Amino acid sequence: MAADTKARVKERTEELKNTYHVTPGLAVVIVGDDPASRVYVNNKKKACEAVGFVSEEYALPAETTQEELLALVETLNNKPDINGILVQLPLPKHLDDKAVIAAINPQKDVDAFHAVNVGKIMLGEYDFLPCTPAGVMEMLHSYQIPVEGKECVVIGRSNIVGKPMGMLLLHENGTVTICHSRTKNLAEVCRRADILVAAVGIPKFVKADMVKEGAVVIDVGMDRDENGKLCGDVDFENVKEKCSFITPVPGGVGPMTIATLMKNTLKACKLQNNIAD
Ligand code: GUN
């Protein structure tokens, strides 16, 4: 599915180049040397190249100051060949991620993290959807899994995944519960779910006894197990016996996140150049 989406973006990018002589451009900013962030950023760069975008990487040292980072964001805001700006999170602790996100021009905020874009999503009138939740919705659509009237349980309440995920499910008339570390009887709440989305960041947190027979299980986790092997938030081997659909890690939600980022960057380019969809 991610390959299909990227192929469509590639085709449209060719058209934009030929018809309007514009090429979508994405700037990715990474501060420090978090290994997971490095992998994500490399994958984003590769995807940009594959669809024909201009991709610029700004790899800054961990000691970068807030002022330096804000100055870079301002430069990118004013750069006409850059349509999307993505500051990879998490930032080193001494940096204020809220202030950095607030400094990004909302029209270039292809992550949809800026307050203006978050607010638009709440109101249901958005330009960009946050990449991971939108990728999840696309999977549900593609597999024709109805959301309307379903019990949807999201584990995790982050601004990047949990909260917007709940909102997108709500927009499609799901009955949404968002669980977190203070939720009482978590397993019981999860067992109610027709659609269960795990975004907690704890390896193999969701066990088979937390899943209803026939449920749809979406694993947003990107964790390491006790042997350092990449795994998700769901105990895949046991849960897969019980559910109707399940996404693997790696190779499930991750590629869909990146495909959505490509769609958002293309859309940003069109909006900034007044090109109709
Ligand atoms: N860190 C983990 N996921 C994401 C994402 O989708 N965007 C950014 N900017 N940082 C992240």
Coordinates of C-alpha atoms and ligand atoms in Angstrom, one line a residue:
M1 CA 0.0 0.0 0.0
A2 CA 2.8 2.4 0.9
A3 CA 4.4 1.6 -2.5
D4 CA 1.1 2.3 -4.3
T5 CA 0.8 5.7 -2.5
K6 CA 4.4 6.6 -3.3
A7 CA 3.9 5.6 -7.0
R8 CA 0.9 8.0 -7.2
V9 CA 2.9 10.8 -5.6
K10 CA 5.7 10.1 -8.1
E11 CA 3.3 10.3 -11.0
R12 CA 1.8 13.6 -9.8
T13 CA 5.3 15.0 -9.1
E14 CA 6.3 14.3 -12.7
E15 CA 3.2 16.2 -13.9
L16 CA 4.0 19.2 -11.6
K17 CA 7.5 19.3 -13.0
N18 CA 6.4 19.1 -16.6
T19 CA 3.3 21.4 -16.4
Y20 CA 4.3 23.9 -13.7
H21 CA 8.1 23.5 -13.5
V22 CA 8.0 23.1 -9.8
T23 CA 9.5 20.3 -7.7
P24 CA 8.2 19.6 -4.2
G25 CA 11.0 20.1 -1.6
L26 CA 11.2 18.6 1.9
A27 CA 13.7 19.8 4.5
V28 CA 14.4 17.3 7.3
V29 CA 16.1 18.6 10.4
I30 CA 17.8 16.2 12.9
V31 CA 19.5 17.3 16.0
G32 CA 22.0 15.0 17.8
D33 CA 22.6 11.3 17.2
D34 CA 19.5 9.4 18.4
P35 CA 19.9 6.1 16.5
A36 CA 16.1 5.6 15.9
S37 CA 15.8 9.1 14.6
R38 CA 18.7 8.5 12.3
V39 CA 16.9 5.5 10.8
Y40 CA 13.6 7.4 10.4
V41 CA 15.4 10.4 8.7
N42 CA 17.3 8.1 6.3
N43 CA 14.0 6.4 5.3
K44 CA 12.3 9.8 4.8
K45 CA 15.3 10.9 2.6
K46 CA 15.2 7.7 0.5
A47 CA 11.4 8.1 0.0
C48 CA 11.9 11.7 -1.2
E49 CA 14.4 10.6 -3.7
A50 CA 12.2 7.7 -4.9
V51 CA 9.2 10.0 -5.6
G52 CA 11.4 12.7 -7.3
F53 CA 11.3 15.4 -4.5
V54 CA 14.1 17.7 -3.6
S55 CA 15.3 16.6 -0.2
E56 CA 17.5 18.6 2.1
E57 CA 18.9 17.2 5.3
Y58 CA 20.1 19.5 8.1
A59 CA 22.0 17.3 10.6
L60 CA 22.9 19.5 13.6
P61 CA 25.1 18.6 16.5
A62 CA 23.6 17.7 19.9
E63 CA 24.9 20.9 21.4
T64 CA 22.9 23.1 19.0
T65 CA 21.2 26.0 20.8
Q66 CA 17.6 26.9 20.7
E67 CA 18.5 30.2 18.9
E68 CA 20.4 28.3 16.3
L69 CA 17.6 25.9 15.7
L70 CA 15.0 28.6 15.5
A71 CA 17.2 30.5 13.1
L72 CA 17.4 27.5 10.8
V73 CA 13.6 27.0 10.9
E74 CA 13.2 30.7 10.0
T75 CA 15.6 30.3 7.0
L76 CA 13.6 27.3 5.8
N77 CA 10.3 29.1 6.3
N78 CA 11.6 31.7 3.8
K79 CA 13.1 29.3 1.3
P80 CA 10.8 29.1 -1.7
D81 CA 12.1 25.7 -3.0
I82 CA 11.3 24.1 0.4
N83 CA 7.6 23.3 0.8
G84 CA 7.8 21.0 3.8
I85 CA 9.8 21.3 7.0
L86 CA 10.1 18.4 9.4
V87 CA 12.0 18.6 12.6
Q88 CA 12.6 15.1 13.8
L89 CA 11.5 14.4 17.4
P90 CA 12.6 13.9 20.1
L91 CA 15.0 16.8 20.3
P92 CA 17.8 16.8 22.9
K93 CA 16.5 17.7 26.3
H94 CA 17.9 21.3 26.4
L95 CA 15.8 22.3 23.4
D96 CA 12.1 23.4 23.6
D97 CA 10.3 21.3 21.0
K98 CA 7.0 23.3 21.5
A99 CA 8.7 26.6 20.6
V100 CA 10.4 25.0 17.6
I101 CA 7.1 23.5 16.3
A102 CA 5.4 26.9 16.9
A103 CA 8.1 28.6 14.7
I104 CA 7.4 26.4 11.6
N105 CA 5.2 28.1 9.0
P106 CA 1.9 26.1 9.3
Q107 CA 1.7 25.9 5.5
K108 CA 5.1 24.0 5.6
D109 CA 4.2 21.9 8.6
V110 CA 3.9 18.5 6.8
D111 CA 3.9 16.7 10.2
A112 CA 0.7 18.6 11.2
F113 CA 2.2 19.3 14.6
H114 CA 1.7 23.1 14.7
A115 CA -1.2 24.4 16.8
V116 CA -2.9 25.8 13.8
N117 CA -3.0 22.5 12.0
V118 CA -3.9 20.6 15.2
G119 CA -6.8 23.0 15.7
K120 CA -7.9 22.5 12.1
I121 CA -7.9 18.7 12.5
M122 CA -10.1 19.1 15.6
L123 CA -12.5 21.1 13.5
G124 CA -12.4 18.6 10.7
E125 CA -11.2 21.2 8.1
Y126 CA -7.6 20.4 7.5
D127 CA -4.9 20.7 4.9
F128 CA -2.6 18.1 6.4
L129 CA -3.2 15.1 8.5
P130 CA -0.6 13.8 10.9
C131 CA 1.4 11.1 9.1
T132 CA 1.1 8.1 11.4
P133 CA -2.6 8.4 12.2
A134 CA -3.4 9.2 8.5
G135 CA -1.4 6.1 7.4
V136 CA -3.4 4.0 9.8
M137 CA -6.7 5.3 8.5
E138 CA -5.6 4.6 5.0
M139 CA -4.9 1.0 5.9
L140 CA -8.4 0.6 7.4
H141 CA -9.9 2.1 4.3
S142 CA -7.9 0.0 1.9
Y143 CA -8.9 -3.2 3.8
Q144 CA -12.5 -1.9 3.9
I145 CA -12.6 -2.2 7.7
P146 CA -15.6 0.0 8.8
V147 CA -15.0 2.4 11.7
E148 CA -18.5 3.7 12.1
G149 CA -20.1 2.5 15.3
K150 CA -17.1 0.4 16.3
E151 CA -15.4 0.4 19.7
C152 CA -12.0 1.9 19.0
V153 CA -9.4 1.8 21.7
V154 CA -6.1 3.8 21.4
I155 CA -3.4 3.0 23.9
G156 CA -1.2 6.1 24.3
R157 CA -2.0 9.8 24.3
S158 CA 0.9 11.5 22.6
N159 CA 0.5 14.5 20.4
I160 CA 2.1 12.7 17.6
V161 CA -0.1 9.6 17.5
G162 CA -2.5 8.9 20.4
K163 CA -4.5 12.1 20.4
P164 CA -4.8 12.7 16.6
M165 CA -5.5 9.0 16.1
G166 CA -8.5 9.2 18.4
M167 CA -9.7 12.3 16.5
L168 CA -9.5 10.7 13.1
L169 CA -11.3 7.6 14.3
L170 CA -13.9 9.9 15.8
H171 CA -14.3 11.8 12.5
E172 CA -15.3 8.4 11.0
N173 CA -17.9 7.9 13.7
G174 CA -16.0 5.4 15.8
T175 CA -16.7 5.2 19.6
V176 CA -13.3 6.2 20.8
T177 CA -11.5 5.5 24.1
I178 CA -8.0 6.8 24.7
C179 CA -6.1 4.8 27.4
H180 CA -2.9 5.9 29.1
S181 CA -0.7 5.1 32.1
R182 CA -3.4 6.1 34.7
T183 CA -6.2 4.1 33.0
K184 CA -7.8 1.6 35.4
N185 CA -8.5 -1.9 34.2
L186 CA -6.6 -1.3 31.0
A187 CA -6.8 -5.0 29.8
E188 CA -10.6 -4.9 30.3
V189 CA -10.9 -1.7 28.3
C190 CA -8.7 -3.2 25.5
R191 CA -10.9 -6.3 25.3
R192 CA -13.8 -4.1 24.4
A193 CA -12.0 -3.0 21.2
D194 CA -13.1 -3.9 17.7
I195 CA -10.2 -1.8 16.6
L196 CA -7.2 -1.6 18.9
V197 CA -4.3 0.8 18.2
A198 CA -1.2 0.4 20.3
A199 CA 1.0 3.5 20.6
V200 CA 2.7 3.1 24.0
G201 CA 6.3 2.5 23.2
I202 CA 6.6 -0.6 25.4
P203 CA 7.8 -3.8 23.7
K204 CA 5.1 -6.5 23.4
F205 CA 2.9 -4.6 25.8
V206 CA -0.4 -5.9 24.3
K207 CA -0.8 -9.6 25.2
A208 CA -3.4 -12.0 23.7
D209 CA -5.6 -11.8 26.8
M210 CA -6.1 -8.0 26.1
V211 CA -7.5 -8.6 22.7
K212 CA -11.1 -9.6 21.7
E213 CA -11.5 -12.5 19.3
G214 CA -11.6 -11.1 15.7
A215 CA -10.4 -7.6 16.6
V216 CA -8.3 -5.4 14.3
V217 CA -5.0 -4.7 15.8
I218 CA -2.8 -1.8 14.7
D219 CA 0.8 -1.7 16.1
V220 CA 2.4 1.8 16.0
G221 CA 5.3 0.7 18.3
M222 CA 8.9 0.7 17.2
D223 CA 10.6 -0.9 20.2
R224 CA 13.5 -3.3 20.9
D225 CA 12.9 -6.7 22.6
E226 CA 15.2 -8.2 25.3
N227 CA 17.6 -9.3 22.6
G228 CA 17.7 -5.9 21.0
K229 CA 15.6 -7.0 18.0
L230 CA 13.1 -4.5 16.5
C231 CA 9.5 -5.3 17.7
G232 CA 6.2 -3.5 18.2
D233 CA 4.0 -2.7 21.2
V234 CA 2.0 -5.9 20.4
D235 CA 3.0 -9.5 21.3
F236 CA 2.6 -10.3 17.6
E237 CA 3.1 -14.1 17.7
N238 CA 0.4 -14.7 20.3
V239 CA -2.0 -11.9 19.3
K240 CA -2.1 -12.9 15.6
E241 CA -3.9 -16.1 16.5
K242 CA -6.8 -14.2 18.0
C243 CA -7.4 -11.2 15.8
S244 CA -8.8 -10.8 12.3
F245 CA -6.1 -8.3 11.1
I246 CA -2.8 -7.2 12.6
T247 CA 0.0 -5.0 11.3
P248 CA 3.6 -6.3 11.6
V249 CA 6.6 -4.4 13.0
P250 CA 8.7 -3.6 11.0
G251 CA 6.8 -3.2 7.7
G252 CA 3.4 -2.2 8.9
V253 CA 2.5 1.3 10.0
G254 CA 6.1 2.7 9.5
P255 CA 6.0 2.7 5.7
M256 CA 2.5 4.2 5.7
T257 CA 3.8 7.1 7.8
I258 CA 6.4 7.9 5.3
A259 CA 4.0 7.5 2.3
T260 CA 1.7 10.0 4.0
L261 CA 4.6 12.4 4.5
M262 CA 5.2 12.3 0.8
K263 CA 1.5 13.0 0.1
N264 CA 1.6 15.9 2.6
T265 CA 4.7 17.4 1.0
L266 CA 3.2 17.2 -2.5
K267 CA 0.0 18.9 -1.1
A268 CA 2.1 21.6 0.6
C269 CA 3.9 22.3 -2.7
K270 CA 0.5 22.6 -4.5
L271 CA -1.0 24.9 -1.9
Q272 CA 2.1 27.1 -1.9
N273 CA 2.0 27.4 -5.7
N274 CA -1.8 27.7 -6.0
I275 CA -2.0 24.5 -8.0
A276 CA -5.4 22.8 -7.8
D277 CA -5.6 19.1 -6.7
Ligands
GUN1 N1 9.4 11.1 15.8 C1 8.6 10.0 15.7 N2 7.7 10.1 14.8 C2 7.8 11.3 14.2 C3 7.1 12.0 13.2 O1 6.2 11.5 12.5 N3 7.6 13.2 12.9 C4 8.6 13.8 13.5 N4 9.0 15.0 13.1 N5 9.3 13.2 14.5 C5 8.9 12.0 14.8

